[in-house]
XYZ file of C-alpha atoms in Angstrom:
724
model
C 95.107 161.332 58.511
C 94.010 161.453 62.265
C 93.298 158.883 64.818
C 90.996 158.874 68.217
C 91.495 156.896 70.836
C 89.159 156.539 73.281
C 88.954 154.689 76.643
C 86.414 152.381 76.097
C 84.402 150.302 73.338
C 80.777 152.363 73.815
C 82.742 155.862 74.269
C 84.465 155.203 71.085
C 81.036 154.691 68.575
C 80.021 158.407 71.202
C 82.429 159.613 68.946
C 81.788 158.613 65.856
C 77.969 158.689 66.307
C 78.202 162.454 64.241
C 80.149 161.454 61.971
C 79.616 159.228 58.319
C 81.281 156.131 59.520
C 81.764 152.115 58.784
C 82.535 149.886 61.285
C 85.674 148.158 61.287
C 87.332 144.953 63.491
C 87.930 147.100 66.687
C 87.508 150.782 65.230
C 85.631 153.200 63.093
C 86.278 154.051 59.844
C 84.905 158.518 59.589
C 84.910 159.030 55.841
C 86.303 163.120 55.622
C 84.294 165.844 56.589
C 84.447 168.943 57.834
C 86.507 168.243 61.001
C 89.038 165.159 59.248
C 88.719 166.517 56.285
C 91.076 163.998 55.291
C 89.304 161.258 57.321
C 89.863 159.992 60.530
C 89.895 156.200 62.454
C 88.592 156.119 65.614
C 89.615 152.650 68.044
C 89.438 151.951 71.876
C 91.172 150.873 74.409
C 89.420 148.651 76.977
C 89.726 150.715 79.987
C 93.691 149.527 81.396
C 95.135 148.228 78.540
C 98.212 148.294 80.500
C 99.538 147.899 83.974
C 102.698 148.123 85.843
C 104.786 144.164 85.880
C 105.046 141.992 88.274
C 107.892 142.215 90.735
C 109.265 138.935 88.971
C 109.051 140.181 85.514
C 111.802 142.801 86.785
C 113.866 139.973 88.807
C 113.357 136.257 88.822
C 114.038 136.341 93.200
C 111.041 138.910 93.753
C 108.938 136.512 93.220
C 109.269 134.503 96.871
C 107.580 136.820 99.511
C 110.956 136.541 102.240
C 111.242 140.064 103.606
C 115.434 139.763 102.520
C 113.848 140.599 99.000
C 112.340 143.956 100.662
C 113.194 146.783 99.744
C 111.629 146.136 96.096
C 112.654 148.947 93.980
C 112.708 148.494 89.917
C 115.438 151.219 88.646
C 112.314 152.704 85.688
C 108.937 150.175 86.258
C 107.775 149.196 83.071
C 104.600 148.576 81.568
C 103.389 145.385 79.823
C 100.511 144.631 78.183
C 97.290 143.250 80.357
C 97.024 138.778 79.197
C 93.328 139.050 77.896
C 93.434 143.125 76.156
C 96.074 141.926 74.187
C 93.806 141.608 70.690
C 92.906 145.019 71.058
C 96.265 146.151 72.133
C 97.225 144.883 68.338
C 94.918 146.669 66.639
C 95.652 149.803 68.194
C 99.430 149.149 67.726
C 99.033 148.113 64.640
C 96.471 151.012 63.775
C 98.757 154.285 65.347
C 102.086 152.860 63.218
C 100.264 152.839 59.545
C 102.345 156.259 57.689
C 99.265 157.585 56.991
C 98.505 158.693 60.662
C 100.507 161.330 60.981
C 98.508 162.755 64.482
C 97.261 160.959 67.523
C 94.308 162.549 69.564
C 94.383 161.227 72.884
C 90.432 160.423 73.267
C 89.978 158.551 76.669
C 87.839 160.555 79.621
C 88.543 163.774 80.597
C 90.354 163.397 83.894
C 93.996 162.126 85.153
C 93.592 158.203 84.578
C 91.970 158.872 81.416
C 95.481 160.021 80.299
C 97.385 157.628 81.615
C 95.562 154.636 80.188
C 95.664 156.604 76.357
C 99.603 157.606 77.019
C 101.003 154.769 78.758
C 99.501 152.249 74.999
C 101.033 154.233 72.540
C 104.298 154.006 75.154
C 104.618 150.222 75.426
C 103.605 150.771 71.151
C 106.465 153.638 70.913
C 104.731 155.249 69.485
C 105.950 159.232 68.739
C 103.784 160.477 66.616
C 102.451 165.156 67.303
C 99.452 165.152 69.367
C 96.830 166.951 69.903
C 93.655 165.925 73.202
C 90.359 165.921 72.767
C 88.345 167.475 76.636
C 84.917 167.192 76.616
C 82.841 167.083 79.713
C 79.759 164.470 77.849
C 78.826 162.771 75.239
C 76.099 164.417 72.860
C 76.679 165.087 69.369
C 76.468 169.240 70.362
C 80.129 168.462 72.819
C 81.659 165.979 70.537
C 81.496 168.181 67.859
C 82.394 171.343 69.881
C 85.380 169.544 71.297
C 86.926 167.977 68.454
C 86.918 171.767 67.061
C 88.563 172.540 70.431
C 91.133 170.074 70.095
C 93.693 171.409 72.816
C 98.056 170.651 72.320
C 98.603 168.027 73.970
C 101.864 170.169 76.717
C 98.463 171.405 78.232
C 97.166 168.170 80.000
C 101.459 166.457 79.840
C 101.611 167.090 83.703
C 98.549 165.473 84.700
C 99.808 162.182 82.725
C 102.746 162.680 84.897
C 100.598 163.309 87.777
C 98.955 159.910 87.218
C 102.002 158.123 86.189
C 104.199 159.530 90.065
C 100.767 158.771 91.461
C 100.648 154.672 90.298
C 104.324 154.011 90.994
C 104.312 155.306 94.028
C 101.246 153.677 94.974
C 102.856 150.262 92.960
C 105.536 150.576 95.450
C 104.111 151.701 99.267
C 101.517 148.797 98.729
C 103.351 145.635 97.301
C 106.785 146.246 99.902
C 103.736 146.850 102.859
C 101.646 144.119 101.549
C 104.528 141.779 101.644
C 106.630 143.027 104.904
C 103.022 142.374 107.135
C 102.204 139.151 105.629
C 105.186 137.582 105.673
C 105.643 139.112 109.559
C 101.277 138.067 110.603
C 102.577 134.243 108.863
C 106.031 134.201 111.229
C 103.297 135.610 114.513
C 100.746 132.721 113.301
C 98.079 134.486 111.137
C 98.374 132.730 108.470
C 96.776 134.982 105.354
C 97.892 137.625 102.972
C 96.988 141.388 103.742
C 96.714 143.684 100.870
C 98.160 147.528 102.056
C 97.414 150.767 100.182
C 98.215 154.654 100.927
C 94.308 155.160 100.295
C 92.325 152.098 102.070
C 94.572 151.003 104.284
C 93.649 154.123 106.720
C 90.011 154.146 104.572
C 89.481 151.026 106.625
C 91.755 152.630 110.277
C 88.694 154.974 110.310
C 85.745 151.794 110.113
C 87.894 149.389 112.872
C 87.839 152.952 115.063
C 84.277 152.820 114.463
C 84.417 149.616 115.305
C 85.931 150.196 118.209
C 83.911 153.394 119.268
C 81.085 151.133 119.575
C 82.555 147.954 121.249
C 83.260 150.602 123.937
C 81.120 152.533 124.489
C 79.181 152.267 127.877
C 75.814 153.237 127.842
C 74.497 155.529 130.268
C 70.598 155.452 131.674
C 69.070 158.420 131.388
C 65.593 159.651 132.395
C 62.700 162.737 131.289
C 59.562 163.927 132.424
C 57.245 164.340 130.214
C 53.698 166.143 130.594
C 50.675 166.823 128.636
C 49.204 170.717 129.956
C 45.432 171.372 128.690
C 44.661 175.268 127.727
C 41.354 175.485 127.677
C 40.343 172.329 125.626
C 43.811 172.999 123.850
C 46.172 169.953 124.427
C 50.078 170.580 124.637
C 52.796 167.852 124.855
C 55.860 169.964 126.996
C 59.749 167.988 128.386
C 60.754 169.329 131.814
C 63.700 170.556 131.538
C 66.451 172.981 133.029
C 68.692 175.308 130.902
C 67.556 173.680 128.404
C 68.441 170.016 129.248
C 65.569 167.394 128.789
C 67.333 164.649 130.455
C 68.214 163.739 134.443
C 70.491 160.924 135.065
C 68.631 160.041 138.380
C 65.498 158.668 138.054
C 63.739 159.462 142.065
C 64.449 163.281 140.631
C 62.222 162.093 137.728
C 59.363 160.356 139.123
C 59.880 163.725 142.088
C 59.692 165.699 139.664
C 56.808 163.919 137.379
C 54.726 163.808 140.481
C 55.560 167.593 141.312
C 53.292 168.045 138.595
C 50.290 166.392 138.836
C 47.110 168.326 138.781
C 49.013 171.436 138.914
C 48.206 174.512 137.460
C 50.877 176.218 134.078
C 51.158 179.161 132.555
C 53.065 180.499 129.125
C 56.001 181.865 130.043
C 57.407 183.026 126.847
C 56.357 182.131 123.034
C 59.099 182.395 120.300
C 58.955 181.769 116.646
C 61.709 182.601 114.101
C 61.509 181.880 110.654
C 64.164 180.211 108.055
C 64.560 179.757 104.704
C 66.880 177.020 103.655
C 68.298 177.473 100.052
C 67.928 174.400 96.935
C 70.819 171.618 98.003
C 74.273 172.235 95.824
C 74.184 170.067 92.537
C 75.773 167.269 92.640
C 79.485 165.472 92.538
C 80.181 161.803 91.818
C 80.547 161.276 95.928
C 77.572 163.280 97.117
C 75.150 161.364 94.584
C 77.034 158.058 95.811
C 75.668 159.053 99.319
C 72.188 160.124 98.169
C 72.271 157.258 96.132
C 72.969 154.745 99.008
C 70.419 156.311 101.054
C 67.767 156.433 98.792
C 67.527 153.138 97.338
C 70.848 151.574 99.498
C 72.270 152.056 96.307
C 76.612 150.438 96.973
C 78.668 152.981 95.617
C 80.488 151.082 92.892
C 77.226 150.859 91.277
C 75.833 153.961 91.091
C 79.028 154.639 89.373
C 78.470 151.993 86.656
C 74.958 152.947 86.278
C 76.439 156.585 85.489
C 78.865 155.283 83.883
C 76.173 153.641 81.543
C 73.765 156.889 80.862
C 77.084 159.409 80.607
C 77.664 156.989 77.799
C 74.301 157.225 76.450
C 75.730 160.960 76.211
C 71.681 162.205 78.795
C 73.956 163.065 81.590
C 77.493 164.627 82.032
C 81.326 163.528 83.087
C 80.128 161.258 85.957
C 84.100 161.287 88.016
C 83.972 165.212 88.166
C 84.240 166.458 92.064
C 83.057 169.685 91.159
C 79.419 170.765 92.541
C 79.736 174.042 90.318
C 79.123 175.009 86.822
C 81.320 177.756 84.081
C 78.896 180.284 82.646
C 78.746 178.372 79.621
C 77.454 175.333 81.250
C 74.607 177.862 83.447
C 73.616 179.335 79.751
C 72.525 175.758 78.308
C 70.415 175.115 81.301
C 67.108 176.777 79.934
C 67.267 174.755 77.492
C 67.587 171.801 79.108
C 65.616 171.886 80.992
C 62.891 173.007 78.302
C 63.335 169.839 76.661
C 62.904 167.767 80.107
C 59.428 169.582 81.109
C 58.027 167.249 77.631
C 58.498 163.702 80.182
C 55.540 163.518 82.059
C 57.052 162.852 85.391
C 58.253 166.500 85.188
C 55.502 168.304 84.462
C 54.714 169.364 86.688
C 57.697 170.800 87.572
C 58.736 173.015 84.944
C 58.734 175.520 83.754
C 60.893 176.646 86.959
C 60.527 179.582 88.941
C 63.715 181.007 88.507
C 64.665 180.539 84.885
C 68.290 181.406 84.488
C 70.911 180.220 87.538
C 74.604 182.294 85.476
C 73.708 185.362 88.125
C 73.519 182.253 91.587
C 76.532 181.811 92.791
C 75.683 178.890 94.890
C 75.199 177.105 91.413
C 78.300 179.116 89.437
C 81.243 179.688 90.225
C 84.016 179.265 88.221
C 86.582 179.284 90.020
C 85.505 176.296 91.556
C 85.308 174.458 88.639
C 88.286 171.652 88.378
C 88.509 169.249 85.380
C 84.860 169.236 85.010
C 81.527 170.959 85.709
C 79.386 169.438 88.570
C 76.404 166.928 87.514
C 73.917 167.400 85.228
C 71.571 166.631 82.595
C 72.287 167.036 79.164
C 69.917 167.988 76.467
C 69.874 164.820 75.350
C 66.937 163.961 77.170
C 66.083 159.997 77.213
C 63.282 158.208 76.305
C 62.232 156.916 80.231
C 60.634 153.447 78.758
C 64.877 152.657 77.572
C 66.296 153.198 80.871
C 66.426 150.634 83.019
C 65.174 150.879 87.338
C 68.135 151.383 88.331
C 69.208 153.682 85.011
C 65.841 155.407 85.826
C 66.505 156.377 89.214
C 69.911 157.663 89.451
C 69.060 159.534 85.891
C 66.017 161.390 88.665
C 68.268 161.924 91.266
C 70.427 163.573 88.846
C 67.558 165.507 87.054
C 65.808 166.711 89.847
C 68.774 168.150 91.744
C 68.623 170.393 88.563
C 65.738 171.406 88.635
C 65.604 171.865 92.133
C 68.007 174.048 91.422
C 65.030 177.032 89.155
C 63.128 176.652 92.969
C 62.528 179.187 95.924
C 63.809 178.272 99.664
C 61.801 176.037 101.458
C 60.785 178.599 104.466
C 59.992 176.792 107.488
C 58.065 178.854 110.488
C 59.717 177.750 114.112
C 57.853 177.688 117.425
C 59.077 177.315 120.831
C 56.923 177.367 124.464
C 58.068 177.919 127.224
C 55.894 177.349 130.289
C 55.562 176.963 133.614
C 54.590 174.844 136.319
C 53.476 175.886 139.543
C 55.602 178.391 139.023
C 58.849 176.133 139.957
C 58.876 173.102 137.031
C 60.322 174.190 133.568
C 58.777 172.239 130.630
C 59.501 173.535 126.814
C 58.036 172.614 123.389
C 58.907 172.907 120.075
C 57.011 172.036 116.618
C 57.455 173.674 112.981
C 55.267 174.688 110.735
C 56.336 174.371 106.446
C 55.491 177.248 105.356
C 56.941 176.911 101.462
C 57.284 174.435 100.436
C 60.014 175.634 97.831
C 62.538 173.431 96.732
C 61.801 170.617 98.747
C 58.416 170.177 96.241
C 60.833 168.794 93.492
C 63.097 166.425 95.999
C 60.766 164.002 97.280
C 63.210 161.755 99.072
C 64.756 164.549 100.982
C 62.279 163.820 103.488
C 63.984 165.285 107.497
C 62.230 165.385 111.267
C 59.487 168.319 109.413
C 57.577 165.781 108.553
C 57.089 164.520 111.695
C 57.351 167.049 114.096
C 54.787 168.353 116.369
C 51.212 170.842 114.996
C 51.754 173.253 117.782
C 48.563 175.247 119.280
C 47.563 178.661 118.985
C 48.492 180.421 122.005
C 49.444 183.378 124.190
C 51.896 184.439 126.288
C 50.750 184.269 129.824
C 47.297 182.096 129.092
C 46.697 180.069 132.304
C 46.244 175.868 131.774
C 46.398 172.676 133.458
C 48.585 169.564 133.426
C 46.615 166.489 132.132
C 49.227 164.035 132.778
C 52.859 164.120 134.031
C 54.539 160.872 132.966
C 58.634 159.952 133.909
C 60.485 158.071 130.586
C 63.380 155.728 131.015
C 65.736 156.014 128.103
C 69.967 155.352 126.568
C 72.696 156.968 124.814
C 73.153 155.206 122.081
C 76.672 154.748 120.781
C 77.330 155.692 117.626
C 76.182 154.671 114.217
C 77.666 152.113 112.231
C 79.121 153.493 108.259
C 76.382 153.033 105.571
C 78.365 152.735 102.301
C 77.400 156.236 101.351
C 78.336 157.102 104.828
C 81.394 156.235 104.082
C 82.358 157.606 100.541
C 81.436 161.323 102.281
C 83.434 160.656 105.198
C 86.417 159.224 102.976
C 85.852 162.518 101.038
C 86.615 164.294 104.310
C 89.120 162.788 106.143
C 90.763 165.784 106.347
C 88.941 166.491 109.995
C 90.197 163.404 111.338
C 93.721 164.793 111.152
C 95.003 167.045 113.622
C 97.829 168.716 111.918
C 95.715 171.781 110.633
C 97.574 172.491 107.624
C 97.777 168.791 106.753
C 93.681 169.358 106.609
C 93.627 172.446 105.121
C 95.596 170.090 102.385
C 92.947 167.238 102.372
C 89.971 169.681 101.938
C 91.723 171.134 98.656
C 91.996 168.484 96.965
C 89.643 165.090 97.786
C 90.705 163.474 100.736
C 90.911 159.696 100.657
C 90.974 159.033 97.296
C 89.614 160.639 94.502
C 86.118 161.157 93.007
C 86.812 158.254 90.218
C 88.702 155.191 92.767
C 86.597 155.772 95.788
C 84.099 153.237 95.128
C 86.666 150.786 93.883
C 88.638 151.096 97.337
C 85.525 150.011 99.272
C 85.377 146.927 97.459
C 88.491 146.639 97.999
C 88.057 145.691 101.317
C 84.897 143.864 100.522
C 87.391 141.310 98.453
C 90.527 141.236 101.222
C 87.588 139.951 103.507
C 88.663 143.826 106.071
C 85.216 144.756 106.059
C 80.946 142.862 105.043
C 77.971 145.324 104.528
C 74.945 143.687 105.860
C 71.703 145.774 105.091
C 74.228 148.806 103.985
C 75.967 148.831 107.122
C 79.884 148.026 107.255
C 81.363 146.331 109.110
C 84.744 145.600 110.358
C 86.003 142.291 110.443
C 88.092 140.570 112.218
C 91.214 140.414 109.087
C 90.526 143.744 109.410
C 91.569 144.936 112.504
C 93.640 142.398 113.603
C 95.751 144.315 111.065
C 95.235 147.763 111.612
C 96.667 146.557 115.337
C 99.153 145.377 114.232
C 100.373 148.527 111.911
C 99.789 150.626 115.403
C 100.408 154.186 114.965
C 101.646 153.946 111.871
C 102.096 156.269 108.553
C 100.278 153.856 106.773
C 97.009 154.023 109.040
C 97.071 157.952 109.281
C 95.040 160.197 106.667
C 98.550 162.344 107.241
C 100.384 160.294 104.440
C 97.814 161.153 101.346
C 97.616 164.052 102.075
C 101.332 164.733 101.484
C 100.956 162.530 98.524
C 97.981 164.847 97.747
C 99.654 167.639 98.236
C 102.425 167.129 95.826
C 100.622 164.818 93.371
C 99.018 168.149 93.034
C 101.752 170.418 92.259
C 102.743 167.507 89.569
C 99.703 168.191 87.504
C 100.385 171.674 87.865
C 103.942 171.606 86.137
C 104.556 172.790 89.740
C 106.834 169.668 91.070
C 109.509 167.630 89.908
C 107.806 163.800 89.300
C 111.144 162.430 89.867
C 112.175 163.694 93.174
C 108.852 163.148 94.546
C 109.779 159.290 93.531
C 112.914 159.455 95.441
C 110.832 160.308 98.348
C 108.754 157.211 97.955
C 111.450 154.823 98.210
C 112.648 156.767 101.160
C 109.625 155.724 102.468
C 109.420 152.619 101.346
C 113.112 151.915 103.509
C 111.758 153.436 106.544
C 108.277 151.604 106.569
C 110.507 148.245 106.740
C 112.844 149.677 109.160
C 109.335 150.256 112.032
C 107.737 147.298 110.890
C 109.871 145.014 112.972
C 110.356 147.343 116.288
C 106.303 147.110 115.705
C 106.457 143.092 115.465
C 108.107 143.270 118.879
C 104.714 144.371 120.256
C 102.666 142.326 119.016
C 100.500 139.572 121.215
C 97.248 137.669 119.235
C 95.355 135.568 121.031
C 94.043 132.153 119.659
C 90.878 132.718 118.895
C 90.994 135.809 116.478
C 93.400 133.449 114.600
C 92.059 130.960 114.242
C 88.800 133.411 113.313
C 90.553 134.878 110.859
C 92.057 131.845 108.920
C 89.197 128.899 109.334
C 87.574 129.933 106.339
C 90.209 131.959 104.129
C 90.993 130.462 100.447
C 95.145 130.487 102.174
C 94.555 128.136 105.267
C 95.357 124.341 102.615
C 98.231 126.580 101.477
C 99.732 126.905 104.869
C 98.592 124.476 107.341
C 101.355 121.514 105.784
C 103.745 124.139 107.687
C 101.762 123.945 111.654
C 104.204 121.769 113.336
C 102.288 119.038 116.274
C 104.433 119.895 119.289
C 102.174 116.634 121.110
C 99.392 115.875 123.080
C 97.385 118.126 124.784
C 96.633 117.731 128.369
C 92.955 118.739 128.593
C 91.551 116.978 125.625
C 92.158 114.053 123.242
C 93.288 116.808 120.337
C 96.826 118.352 119.417
C 98.687 120.992 120.332
C 99.832 122.895 117.442
C 102.409 125.731 116.585
C 100.474 128.374 115.565
C 104.043 131.208 115.573
C 103.000 133.361 118.857
C 101.631 130.505 120.596
C 101.151 126.509 121.066
C 97.183 125.533 121.055
C 94.897 122.419 120.618
C 93.333 122.320 117.512
C 90.201 121.072 119.040
C 89.882 125.086 120.197
C 86.734 125.175 117.225
C 85.087 121.489 117.801
C 85.342 121.357 121.763
C 86.319 124.611 122.210
C 89.389 123.588 124.182
C 90.878 125.789 126.431
C 94.944 124.673 126.237
C 96.795 128.194 125.386
C 100.200 128.126 125.991
C 102.128 131.958 124.730
C 106.005 131.330 123.256
C 106.611 133.961 124.523
C 106.232 134.202 128.181
C 107.951 137.177 131.265
C 110.488 138.210 127.983
C 111.832 134.602 127.419
C 111.050 131.926 124.386
C 109.952 128.569 125.410
C 110.823 126.877 123.255
C 108.711 123.515 121.218
C 111.345 120.882 122.725
C 109.991 122.424 126.779
C 106.994 122.704 125.848
C 107.287 118.452 124.480
C 108.621 118.018 128.529
C 105.713 120.194 129.766
C 103.351 118.056 127.800
C 104.570 114.729 128.892
C 105.848 115.909 132.385
C 104.808 118.810 133.934
C 107.054 119.905 133.854
C 110.498 121.916 131.464
C 113.489 122.244 132.083
C 114.825 124.642 133.706
C 114.360 127.572 132.239
C 116.754 130.773 133.184
C 116.431 134.753 132.658
C 112.901 135.425 133.309
C 111.736 139.297 133.500
C 109.474 140.886 135.482
C 110.103 144.129 137.644
C 113.554 144.429 137.004
C 114.047 141.278 138.411
C 115.442 138.439 136.478
C 114.531 134.279 137.664
C 115.220 131.454 136.572
C 112.433 128.593 136.823
C 110.265 125.042 135.638
C 107.426 125.729 133.500
C 104.646 123.038 135.605
C 100.988 122.478 134.434
C 98.896 123.080 137.691
C 96.564 120.660 136.985
C 93.419 122.510 139.226
C 93.807 125.789 138.527
C 94.603 124.239 134.357
C 97.308 126.542 133.702
C 100.430 127.003 133.518
C 102.135 128.190 136.698
C 106.011 128.485 138.380
C 108.484 126.769 140.105
C 110.771 129.291 141.040
C 114.511 128.253 141.594
C 117.305 130.872 142.788
C 115.895 133.667 142.184
C 117.109 136.858 142.242
């Protein structure tokens, strides 16, 4: 007898559905049939039933977060059963160890993660029975039966298991070590919080913080434009002054002079240029493209879109959701006419079907075997849903996928672009632009895809050399705008195209060949992690970096942890492991060396840190770790400016009334290379002057001085003694 292990309960139910079966506790018992002559058991995981052990489970001394224990590198990585999932794990373990079970079928999602989940369970169960792999892209009855009729040999997918395992262990190694490293270093510099660092999440955060700085540092520049309206025998034409196709003037007086010059002057049409452009239907969806579209159309977060799509997949109405391809193979293309035939029965698609193009088989824009990796593009299946049984959100996502497939079977959209050049009084040049939709094509199908074509000016019918007069001329002031913040949909796209941010051409190629930062399956989760860690906030669909997120990126500086380059190199090597062309062992040895280097680099980086009191207070005021760390802050004395207490924050001494009374008393702990001790600060607070401090350094000179409190300036200054 065979046992099939699915990744989720709903998936297991779909795998059992085509057969006669009995529901048991934690599994289905399938009766003998053509595909399973002896019958079969179909059970399920609940996602990751097993997880990598925590550091302290390898070594008790690794429980405490200290620099002395780093780097944490287990001799060999081990998995354990997730506490809340023991019940289902024990069911699987009992079933796979039954003597009548002679073959195991890996039935997880057809991808790296599904491979890792099921093989890890079998490894923890200490089961070593013959295995086969079920590899399907949809859960319709036909797809399930076809998959069981064409099971892959286990060795066919073994390398992608090694790839997933290597990725998991390497991410654990770098994440555990760098998160502890920077949390401890920042803590001793006055920042009391836990900082999570990850190979993908941290470069993603760096991109968001970079945009935050671009917005903050942006200085708007004013400009002026001259807008005019011309009358050609009753035909009105709006136009803008321009010179060499530039319509903006940087000085207001020039704009006013140009507008005044035009009043009541004659105008002549000097040139009319018409151009016809065709736009092909958009590509089919992969997960990133669908997440970006759903975010723009409905403000759905990437995770929400993935969750909805997963439900639709488990209902059998769309294909595998975590696909990174936007193309189909010939086999899928052959099924589309029948699928669209079924779809035409639904009321909302009747006026769109049958489409103008009956088949995509010879259309390389959509059908390209070489560009299909593990899975083809996300499409609808022949199992058309009853829309009344879908939630409102499910109906919206299904509609996006359905319309994208229908649009692929439509003709190009065709626009006519017109540019009119005018000359006022033989001197001032003006330009008018407009476009007209000549053929709707696929735009009839994708109604959410509105662009500026709907807003463009309709131009009157004019001829070259036609004469007219200037009706009015106005000056319009504008300002250059900072770059937009990312939406969550933009962020998904930016992560996918992260190679564009690299200066190294070779690494850029690697990231464009792989999947950028993260994978189709993980990007939504990465954004969720950044939210959970309080690194970013999403307000009105705009992504903001928090003070905590900005401080972490500042602390990391020009580290490979903030660059997409490390991910590029990793993805290149991991891809080679998945193809069987690289050694997982060699890769892990390199990762261990990297952990050592990152620890050494952090020590040097710490010397450059200088965090101000405002940033530190803002981070710690509302986080769950504040209470835990408050007792560790030392009160040095009473504030000179108010009745507050002066507290040692690690890198500076600051008043406890900073927030309540806006007290500005603050003394850096390190001044011109010398550490101001608590003893000296106490003397400053009580007598207004420290002991003589030797060895201040400035401009190559060394001097000794007392630090004193200047009551007039309300700040510290030097009282010199024996300057050298």
